Short mmCIF file of C-alpha atoms in Angstrom, two decimals:
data_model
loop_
_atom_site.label_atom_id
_atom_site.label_comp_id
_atom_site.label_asym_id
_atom_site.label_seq_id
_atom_site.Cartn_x
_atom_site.Cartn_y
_atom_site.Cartn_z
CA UNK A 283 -51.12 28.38 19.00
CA UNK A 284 -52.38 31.49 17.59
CA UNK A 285 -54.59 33.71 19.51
CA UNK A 286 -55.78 35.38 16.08
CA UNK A 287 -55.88 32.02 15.30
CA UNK A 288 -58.75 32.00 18.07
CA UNK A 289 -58.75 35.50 18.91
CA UNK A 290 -60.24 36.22 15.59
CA UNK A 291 -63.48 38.68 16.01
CA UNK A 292 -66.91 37.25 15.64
CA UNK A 293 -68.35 40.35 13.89
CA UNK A 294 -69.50 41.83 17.00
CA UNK A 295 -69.08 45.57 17.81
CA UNK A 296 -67.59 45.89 21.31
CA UNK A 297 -68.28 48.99 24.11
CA UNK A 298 -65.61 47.67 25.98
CA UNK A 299 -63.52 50.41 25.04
CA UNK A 300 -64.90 53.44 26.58
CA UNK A 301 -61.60 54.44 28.25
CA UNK A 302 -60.30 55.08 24.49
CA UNK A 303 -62.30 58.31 23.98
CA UNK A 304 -59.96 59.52 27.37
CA UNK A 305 -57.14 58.89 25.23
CA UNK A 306 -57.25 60.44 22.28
CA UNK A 307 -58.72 54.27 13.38
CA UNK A 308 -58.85 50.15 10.57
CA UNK A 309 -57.39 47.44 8.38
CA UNK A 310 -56.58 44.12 8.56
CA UNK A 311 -53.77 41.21 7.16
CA UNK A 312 -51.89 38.32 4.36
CA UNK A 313 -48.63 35.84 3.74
CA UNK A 314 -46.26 33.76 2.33
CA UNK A 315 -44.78 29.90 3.58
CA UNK A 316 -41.66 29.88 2.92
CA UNK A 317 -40.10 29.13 6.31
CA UNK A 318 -36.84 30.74 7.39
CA UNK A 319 -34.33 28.00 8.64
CA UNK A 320 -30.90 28.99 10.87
CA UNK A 321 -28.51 26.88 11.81
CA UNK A 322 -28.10 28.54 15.16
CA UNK A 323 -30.59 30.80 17.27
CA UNK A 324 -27.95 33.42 18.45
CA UNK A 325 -25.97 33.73 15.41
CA UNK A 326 -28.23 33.53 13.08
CA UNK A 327 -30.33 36.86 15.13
CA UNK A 328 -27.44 38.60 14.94
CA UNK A 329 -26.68 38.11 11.22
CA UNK A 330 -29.89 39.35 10.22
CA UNK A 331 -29.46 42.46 12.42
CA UNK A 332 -26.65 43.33 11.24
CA UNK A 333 -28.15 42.73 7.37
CA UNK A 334 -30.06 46.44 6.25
CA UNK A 335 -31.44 44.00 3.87
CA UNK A 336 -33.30 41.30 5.59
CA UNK A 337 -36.77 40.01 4.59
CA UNK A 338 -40.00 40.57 7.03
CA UNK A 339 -39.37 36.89 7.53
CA UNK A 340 -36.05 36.92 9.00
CA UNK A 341 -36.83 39.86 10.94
CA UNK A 342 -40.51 37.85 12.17
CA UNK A 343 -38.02 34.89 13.04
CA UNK A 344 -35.66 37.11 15.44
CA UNK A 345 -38.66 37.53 17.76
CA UNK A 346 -39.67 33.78 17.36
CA UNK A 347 -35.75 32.83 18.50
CA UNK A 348 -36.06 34.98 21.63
CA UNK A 349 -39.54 33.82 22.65
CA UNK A 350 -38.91 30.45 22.43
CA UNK A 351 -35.62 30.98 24.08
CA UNK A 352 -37.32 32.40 27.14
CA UNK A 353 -39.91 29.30 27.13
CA UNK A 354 -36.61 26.53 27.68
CA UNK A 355 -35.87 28.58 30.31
CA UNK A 356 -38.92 29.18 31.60
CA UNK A 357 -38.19 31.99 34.31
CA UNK A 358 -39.06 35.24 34.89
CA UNK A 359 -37.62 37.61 37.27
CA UNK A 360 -40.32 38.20 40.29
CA UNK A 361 -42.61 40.98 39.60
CA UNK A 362 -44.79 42.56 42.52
CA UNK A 363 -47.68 44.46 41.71
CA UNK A 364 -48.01 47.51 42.62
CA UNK A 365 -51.42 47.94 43.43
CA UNK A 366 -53.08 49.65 46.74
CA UNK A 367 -52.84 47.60 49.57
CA UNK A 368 -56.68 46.95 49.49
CA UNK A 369 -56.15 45.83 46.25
CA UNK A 370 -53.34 43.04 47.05
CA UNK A 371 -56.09 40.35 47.49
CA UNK A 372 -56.29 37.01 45.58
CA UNK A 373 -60.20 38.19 45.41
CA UNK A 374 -59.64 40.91 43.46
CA UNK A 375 -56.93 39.50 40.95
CA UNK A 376 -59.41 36.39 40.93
CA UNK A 377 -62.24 39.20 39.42
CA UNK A 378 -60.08 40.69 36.73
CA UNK A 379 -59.89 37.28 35.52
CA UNK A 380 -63.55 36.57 35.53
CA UNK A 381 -64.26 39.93 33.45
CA UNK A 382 -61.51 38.74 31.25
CA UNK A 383 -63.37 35.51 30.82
CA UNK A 384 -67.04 37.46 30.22
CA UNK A 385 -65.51 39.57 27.68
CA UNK A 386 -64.00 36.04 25.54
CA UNK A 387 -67.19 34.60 26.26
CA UNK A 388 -69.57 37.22 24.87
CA UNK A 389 -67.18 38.05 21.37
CA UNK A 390 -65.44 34.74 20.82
CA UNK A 391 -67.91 31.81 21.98
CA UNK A 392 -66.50 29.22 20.31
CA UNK A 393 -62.84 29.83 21.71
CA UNK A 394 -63.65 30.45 24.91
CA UNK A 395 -65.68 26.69 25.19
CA UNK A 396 -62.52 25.04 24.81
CA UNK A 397 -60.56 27.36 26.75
CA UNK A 398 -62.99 25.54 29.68
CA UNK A 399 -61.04 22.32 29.26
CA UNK A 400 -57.96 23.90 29.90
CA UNK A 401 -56.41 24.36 33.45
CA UNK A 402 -57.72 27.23 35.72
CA UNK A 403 -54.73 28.91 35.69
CA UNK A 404 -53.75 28.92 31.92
CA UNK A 405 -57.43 29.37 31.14
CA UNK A 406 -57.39 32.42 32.79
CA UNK A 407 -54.05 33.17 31.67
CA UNK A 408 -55.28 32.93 27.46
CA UNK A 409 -58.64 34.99 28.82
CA UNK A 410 -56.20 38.07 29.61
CA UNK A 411 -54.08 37.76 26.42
CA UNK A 412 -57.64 37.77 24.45
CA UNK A 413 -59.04 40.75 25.97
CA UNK A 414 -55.61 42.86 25.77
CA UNK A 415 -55.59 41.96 21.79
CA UNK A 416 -59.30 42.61 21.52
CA UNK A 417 -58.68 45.79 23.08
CA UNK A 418 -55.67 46.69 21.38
CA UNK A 419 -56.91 46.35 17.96
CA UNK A 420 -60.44 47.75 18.63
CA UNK A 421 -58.23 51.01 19.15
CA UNK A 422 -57.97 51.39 14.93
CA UNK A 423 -61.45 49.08 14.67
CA UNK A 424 -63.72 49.94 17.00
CA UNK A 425 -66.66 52.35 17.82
CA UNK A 426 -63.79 54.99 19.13
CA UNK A 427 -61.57 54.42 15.92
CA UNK A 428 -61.99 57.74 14.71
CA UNK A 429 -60.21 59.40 17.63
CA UNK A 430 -57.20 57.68 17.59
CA UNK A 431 -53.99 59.47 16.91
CA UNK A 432 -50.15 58.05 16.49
CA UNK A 433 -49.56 60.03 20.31
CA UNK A 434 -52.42 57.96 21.42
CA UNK A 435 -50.91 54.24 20.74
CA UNK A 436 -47.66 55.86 22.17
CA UNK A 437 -49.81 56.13 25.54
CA UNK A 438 -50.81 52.46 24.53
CA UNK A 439 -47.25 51.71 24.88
CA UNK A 440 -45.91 53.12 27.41
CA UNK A 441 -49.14 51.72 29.21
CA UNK A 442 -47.95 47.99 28.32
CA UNK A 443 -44.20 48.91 29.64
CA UNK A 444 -45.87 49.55 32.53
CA UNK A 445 -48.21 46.75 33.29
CA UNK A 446 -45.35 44.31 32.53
CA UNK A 447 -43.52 46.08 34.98
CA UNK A 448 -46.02 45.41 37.55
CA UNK A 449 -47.82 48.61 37.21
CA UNK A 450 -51.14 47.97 35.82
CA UNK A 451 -53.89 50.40 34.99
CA UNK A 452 -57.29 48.74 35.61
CA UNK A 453 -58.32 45.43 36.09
CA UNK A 454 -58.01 43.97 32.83
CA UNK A 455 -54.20 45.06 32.92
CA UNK A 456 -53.99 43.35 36.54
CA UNK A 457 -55.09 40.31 34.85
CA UNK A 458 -52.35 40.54 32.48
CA UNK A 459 -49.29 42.04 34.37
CA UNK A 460 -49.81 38.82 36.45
CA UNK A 461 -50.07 36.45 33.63
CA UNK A 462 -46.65 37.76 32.27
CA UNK A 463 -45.51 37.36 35.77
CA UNK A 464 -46.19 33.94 36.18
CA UNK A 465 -44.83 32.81 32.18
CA UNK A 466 -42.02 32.92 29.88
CA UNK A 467 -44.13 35.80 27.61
CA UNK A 468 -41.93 38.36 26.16
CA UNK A 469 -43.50 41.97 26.01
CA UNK A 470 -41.78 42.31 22.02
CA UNK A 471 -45.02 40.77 20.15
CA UNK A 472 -47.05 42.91 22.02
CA UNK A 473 -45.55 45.65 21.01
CA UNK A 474 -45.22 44.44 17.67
CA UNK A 475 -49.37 44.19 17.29
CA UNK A 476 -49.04 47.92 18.47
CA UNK A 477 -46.96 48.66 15.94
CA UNK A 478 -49.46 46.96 13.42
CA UNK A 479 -52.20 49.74 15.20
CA UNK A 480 -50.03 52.14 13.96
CA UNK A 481 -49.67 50.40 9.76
CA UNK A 482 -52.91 50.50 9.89
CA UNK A 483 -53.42 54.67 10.67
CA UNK A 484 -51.00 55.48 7.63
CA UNK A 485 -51.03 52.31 5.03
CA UNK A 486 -53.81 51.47 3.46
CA UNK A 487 -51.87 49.45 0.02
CA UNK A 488 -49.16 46.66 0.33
CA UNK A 489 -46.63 46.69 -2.95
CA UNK A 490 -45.77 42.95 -2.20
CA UNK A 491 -46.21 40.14 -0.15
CA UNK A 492 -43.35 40.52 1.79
CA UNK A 493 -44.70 43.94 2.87
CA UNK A 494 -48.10 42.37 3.85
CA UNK A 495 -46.56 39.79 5.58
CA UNK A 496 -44.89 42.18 7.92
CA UNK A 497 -48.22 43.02 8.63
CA UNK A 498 -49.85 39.90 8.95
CA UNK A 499 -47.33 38.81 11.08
CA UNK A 500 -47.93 42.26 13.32
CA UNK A 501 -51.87 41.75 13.72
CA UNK A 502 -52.11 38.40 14.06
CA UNK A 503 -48.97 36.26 14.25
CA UNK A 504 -47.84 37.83 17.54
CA UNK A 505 -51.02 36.31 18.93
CA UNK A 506 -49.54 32.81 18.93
CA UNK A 507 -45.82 33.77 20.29
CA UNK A 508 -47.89 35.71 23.36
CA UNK A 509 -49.67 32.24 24.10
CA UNK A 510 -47.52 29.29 23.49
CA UNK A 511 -45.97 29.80 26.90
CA UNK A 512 -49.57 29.88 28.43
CA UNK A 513 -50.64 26.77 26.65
CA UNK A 514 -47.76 25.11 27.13
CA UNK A 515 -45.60 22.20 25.16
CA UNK A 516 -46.90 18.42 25.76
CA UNK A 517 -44.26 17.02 27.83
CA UNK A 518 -44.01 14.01 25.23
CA UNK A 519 -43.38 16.36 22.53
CA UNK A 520 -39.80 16.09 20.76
CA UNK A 521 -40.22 18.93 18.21
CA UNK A 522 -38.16 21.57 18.63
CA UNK A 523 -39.59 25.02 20.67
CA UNK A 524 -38.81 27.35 17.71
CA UNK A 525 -40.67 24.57 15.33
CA UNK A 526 -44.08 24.66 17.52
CA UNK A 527 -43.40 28.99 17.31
CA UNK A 528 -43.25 28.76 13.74
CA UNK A 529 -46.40 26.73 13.64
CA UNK A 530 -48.02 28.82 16.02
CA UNK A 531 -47.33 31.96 13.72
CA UNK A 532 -48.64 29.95 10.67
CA UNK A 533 -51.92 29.58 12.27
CA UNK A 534 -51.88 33.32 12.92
CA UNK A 535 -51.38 34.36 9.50
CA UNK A 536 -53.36 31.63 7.80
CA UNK A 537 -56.53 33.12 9.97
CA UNK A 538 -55.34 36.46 9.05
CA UNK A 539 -55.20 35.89 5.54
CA UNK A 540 -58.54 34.57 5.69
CA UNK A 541 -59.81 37.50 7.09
CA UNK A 542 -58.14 39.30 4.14
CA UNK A 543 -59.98 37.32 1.69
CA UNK A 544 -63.60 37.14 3.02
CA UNK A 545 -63.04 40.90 3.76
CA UNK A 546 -62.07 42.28 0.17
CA UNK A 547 -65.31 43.43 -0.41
CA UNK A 548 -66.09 45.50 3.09
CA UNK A 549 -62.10 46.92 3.05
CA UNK A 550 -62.74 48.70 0.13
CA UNK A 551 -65.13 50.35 0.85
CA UNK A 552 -63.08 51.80 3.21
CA UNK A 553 -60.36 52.65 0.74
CA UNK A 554 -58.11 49.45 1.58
CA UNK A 555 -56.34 46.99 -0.55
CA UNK A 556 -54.69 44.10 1.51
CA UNK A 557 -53.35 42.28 -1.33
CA UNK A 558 -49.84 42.26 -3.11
CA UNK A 559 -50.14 44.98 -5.53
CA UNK A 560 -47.98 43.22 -7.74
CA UNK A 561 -49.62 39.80 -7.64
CA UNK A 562 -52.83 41.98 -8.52
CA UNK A 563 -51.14 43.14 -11.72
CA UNK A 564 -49.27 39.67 -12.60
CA UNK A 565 -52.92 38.49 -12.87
CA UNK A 566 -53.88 41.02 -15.08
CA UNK A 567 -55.71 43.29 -12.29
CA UNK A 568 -55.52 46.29 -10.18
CA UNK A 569 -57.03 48.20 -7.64
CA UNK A 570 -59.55 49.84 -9.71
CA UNK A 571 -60.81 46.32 -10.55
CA UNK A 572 -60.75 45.88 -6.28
CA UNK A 573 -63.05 49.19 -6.36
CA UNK A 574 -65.27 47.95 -9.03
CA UNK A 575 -65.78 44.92 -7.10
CA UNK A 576 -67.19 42.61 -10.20
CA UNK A 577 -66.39 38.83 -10.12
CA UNK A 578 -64.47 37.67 -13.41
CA UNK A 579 -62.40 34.83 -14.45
CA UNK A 580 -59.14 36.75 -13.97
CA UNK A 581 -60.42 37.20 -10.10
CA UNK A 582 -61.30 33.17 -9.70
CA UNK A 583 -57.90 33.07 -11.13
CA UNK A 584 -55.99 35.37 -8.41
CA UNK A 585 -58.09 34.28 -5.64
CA UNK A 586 -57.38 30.38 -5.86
CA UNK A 587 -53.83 30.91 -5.78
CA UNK A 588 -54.65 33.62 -2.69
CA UNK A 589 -56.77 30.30 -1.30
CA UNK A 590 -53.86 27.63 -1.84
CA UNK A 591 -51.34 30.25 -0.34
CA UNK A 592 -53.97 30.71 3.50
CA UNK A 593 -54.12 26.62 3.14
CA UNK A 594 -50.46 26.10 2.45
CA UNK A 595 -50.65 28.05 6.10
CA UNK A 596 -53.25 26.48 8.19
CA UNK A 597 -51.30 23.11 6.88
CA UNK A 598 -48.10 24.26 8.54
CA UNK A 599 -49.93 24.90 11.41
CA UNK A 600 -51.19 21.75 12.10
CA UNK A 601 -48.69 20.48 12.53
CA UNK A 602 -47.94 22.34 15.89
CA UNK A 603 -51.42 21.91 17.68
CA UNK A 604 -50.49 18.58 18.82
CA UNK A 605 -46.95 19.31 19.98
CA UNK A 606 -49.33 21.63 22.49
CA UNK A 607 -50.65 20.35 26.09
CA UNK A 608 -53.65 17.88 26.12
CA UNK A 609 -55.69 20.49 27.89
CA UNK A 610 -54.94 23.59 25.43
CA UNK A 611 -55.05 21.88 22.08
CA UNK A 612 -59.22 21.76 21.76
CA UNK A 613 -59.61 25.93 21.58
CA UNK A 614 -56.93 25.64 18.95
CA UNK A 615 -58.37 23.03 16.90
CA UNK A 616 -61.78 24.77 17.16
CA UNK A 617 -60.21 27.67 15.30
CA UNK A 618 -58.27 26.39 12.94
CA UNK A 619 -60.94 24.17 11.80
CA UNK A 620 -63.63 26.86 11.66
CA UNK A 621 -61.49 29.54 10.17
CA UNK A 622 -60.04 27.17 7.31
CA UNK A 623 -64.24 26.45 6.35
CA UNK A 624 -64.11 29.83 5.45
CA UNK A 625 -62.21 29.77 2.32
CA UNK A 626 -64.45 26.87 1.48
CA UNK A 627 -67.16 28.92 1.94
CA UNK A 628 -65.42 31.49 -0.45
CA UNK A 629 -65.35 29.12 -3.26
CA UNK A 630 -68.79 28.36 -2.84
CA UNK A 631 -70.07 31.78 -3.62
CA UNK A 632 -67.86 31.63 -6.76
CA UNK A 633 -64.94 34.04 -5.23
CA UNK A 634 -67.57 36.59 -4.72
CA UNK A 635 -65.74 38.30 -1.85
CA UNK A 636 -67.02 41.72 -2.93
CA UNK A 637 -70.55 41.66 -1.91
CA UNK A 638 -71.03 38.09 -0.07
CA UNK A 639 -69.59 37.30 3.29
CA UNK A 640 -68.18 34.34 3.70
CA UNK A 641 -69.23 32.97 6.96
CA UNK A 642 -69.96 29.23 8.57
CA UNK A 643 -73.21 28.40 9.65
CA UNK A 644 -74.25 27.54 13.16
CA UNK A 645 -74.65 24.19 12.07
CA UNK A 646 -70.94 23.45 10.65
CA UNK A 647 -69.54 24.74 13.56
CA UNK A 648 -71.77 22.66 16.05
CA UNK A 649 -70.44 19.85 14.07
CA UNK A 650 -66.88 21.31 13.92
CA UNK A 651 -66.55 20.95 17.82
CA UNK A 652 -66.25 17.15 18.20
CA UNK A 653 -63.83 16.77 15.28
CA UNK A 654 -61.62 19.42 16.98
CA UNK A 655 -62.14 17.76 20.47
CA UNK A 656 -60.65 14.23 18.48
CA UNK A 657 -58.01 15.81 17.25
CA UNK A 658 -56.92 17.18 20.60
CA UNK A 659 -56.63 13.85 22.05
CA UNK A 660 -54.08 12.69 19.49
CA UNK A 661 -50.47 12.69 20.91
CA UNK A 662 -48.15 14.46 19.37
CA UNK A 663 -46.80 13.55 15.96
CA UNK A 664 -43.10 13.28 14.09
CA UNK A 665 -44.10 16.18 11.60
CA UNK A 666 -41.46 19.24 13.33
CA UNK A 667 -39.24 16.81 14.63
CA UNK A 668 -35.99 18.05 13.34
CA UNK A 669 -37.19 21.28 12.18
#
């Protein structure tokens, strides 16, 4: 499932991004659950191409169809690297793994325990997804931000074309040009979380939710269409692929709308609103009331509905961690679990998201972990059969 689903940053300020300053700034996401239904894949692409006037949805859904297309197939066309000749070694590859691994280890803990009951191979697979999103969106969040121009993400790019191509730059793109190499990942969500990178260095106020969850699918939601084909579908699973994508997107945006929520406070002070503009003013509110930051029934009022909408979320995603393999679902679980405590923990400090972080003690999550590790050994269920 989602990767921002685990992926999501545990507050930590990273140096792992020194190479940035040789290249050349920060916002994050929210959603809606209506779920966009086709009758067929192809056709139903096509149609909404062809329609100027699509929602983000439809236009989310496209990518969904071809990624889980590519995962039936499961092929990819043989990609050599093309590294130096010293360089060919299993040795080598084997340590750009391991540094992807340290870097999960040391700025997402919890995820990276249950990536350990996963197979070697798609545990070090997930480990190079991570550290590519970590580094991707520490370009417009991290120490570096401030030097980071549209031309800049273009090198970003071009530098992903080129590492799915076989041509990777260091060792943390070795790691992932040969985890594309060796699953059914399409390159289009990663260029879609650029693409986020580049919302975030011009848009700073979303009009409506169908605007935000364009970007909430961007930042987040590509996380769990780059690693469904790493984690893989249980065998005994008889949902359908696009119905476990879908889920896998859910959990994405639930965890980014989460973020959205317990970050209100700290994004503006930065001079950024990510909430619908007009659901703001439905409730009788606006962005000057955002700046103001004072807690008032109006504001419990708007944020439980913002609450029910990031549940109505993590429930649709669910419903797609079992459909997972065995090995892959505990990481998963972990997150969503831990992430969804958050907008508990929201409602506990009487929607104060303006000058109280909402976070979850050492102690919930310690007893978080063997509830998640349950779940995972539950076989998958009859909830996206059909779907």
């Amino acid at each position: 499932m989602s990767c921002v689903v685990y992926y999501a940053k545990e507050n930590v300020s990273s140096p792992l991004l020194s190479f940035i300053a040789r290249n050349a700034r920060g916002g994050r996401s929210k959603l809606r659950t209506t779920r966009v239904k086709f009758s067929t894949g192809v056709s139903a692409a096509s149609a909404a191409v062809a329609s100027p006037s699509r929602s983000s949805e439809e236009r989310v859904y496209e990518v969904v169809l071809k990624q889980a297309a590519l995962v039936r197939e499961q092929r990819r066309p043989e990609l050599a690297l093309e590294l130096k000749p010293a360089e060919r070694s299993w040795d080598l590859l084997s340590e750009a793994y391991d540094r992807c691994g340290e870097v999960c280890a040391e700025y997402a803990k919890t995820f990276y325990l249950g990536t350990l009951l996963m197979t070697p191979e798609r545990r070090r697979a997930v480990w190079a997804i991570y550290v590519w999103c970590r580094r991707t969106d520490e370009l417009v969040d991290g120490p570096n931000a401030s030097h980071i121009t549209p031309k800049a993400l273009d090198r970003w790019e071009k530098r992903l074309s080129d590492l799915f191509e076989g041509r990777p730059y260091d060792m943390y793109d070795a790691a992932l040009s040969d985890t594309v190499n060796k699953y059914p990942v399409d390159i289009q969500p990663f260029r879609d979380m650029i693409e986020g990178m580049r919302l975030d260095l011009k848009k700073s106020r979303y009009q409506t939710f169908d605007e935000l969850y364009l970007y909430c699918y961007y930042v987040a939601g590509t996380v769990g269409l780059m690693s469904v084909p790493v984690m893989g579908i249980a065998p005994e699973s008889k949902a359908s692929t696009e119905s476990v994508y879908n889920a896998a997107l859910a959990l994405g945006i639930a965890n980014q709308l989460t973020n959205i929520l317990r970050d209100v406070g700290e994004d503006a002070g930065r001079g950024r609103i990510y909430l619908p503009l007009d659901e703001l003013e439905l409730a009788g509110l606006s962005a000057d009331d955002i700046f103001r930051g004072k807690v008032t029934d109006k504001w419990r009022s708007f944020m439980k509905v913002q609450i029910e909408r990031a549940r109505m979320f993590f429930d649709e995603a669910e419903k797609g961690v079992a459909e997972l393999s065995v090995a892959s679902r505990w990481p998963v679980w972990a997150s969503l679990l831990l992430y969804r405590q958050i907008l508990d923990v929201i409602e506990a400090n009487d929607y104060n998201n303006f000058t109280k972080r909402a976070y979850v003690g050492k102690a919930k999550k310690l007893v978080s972990l063997p509830v998640a590790y349950g779940r995972a050994l539950m076989a998958p269920s009859s909830s996206l059969i059909g779907r």
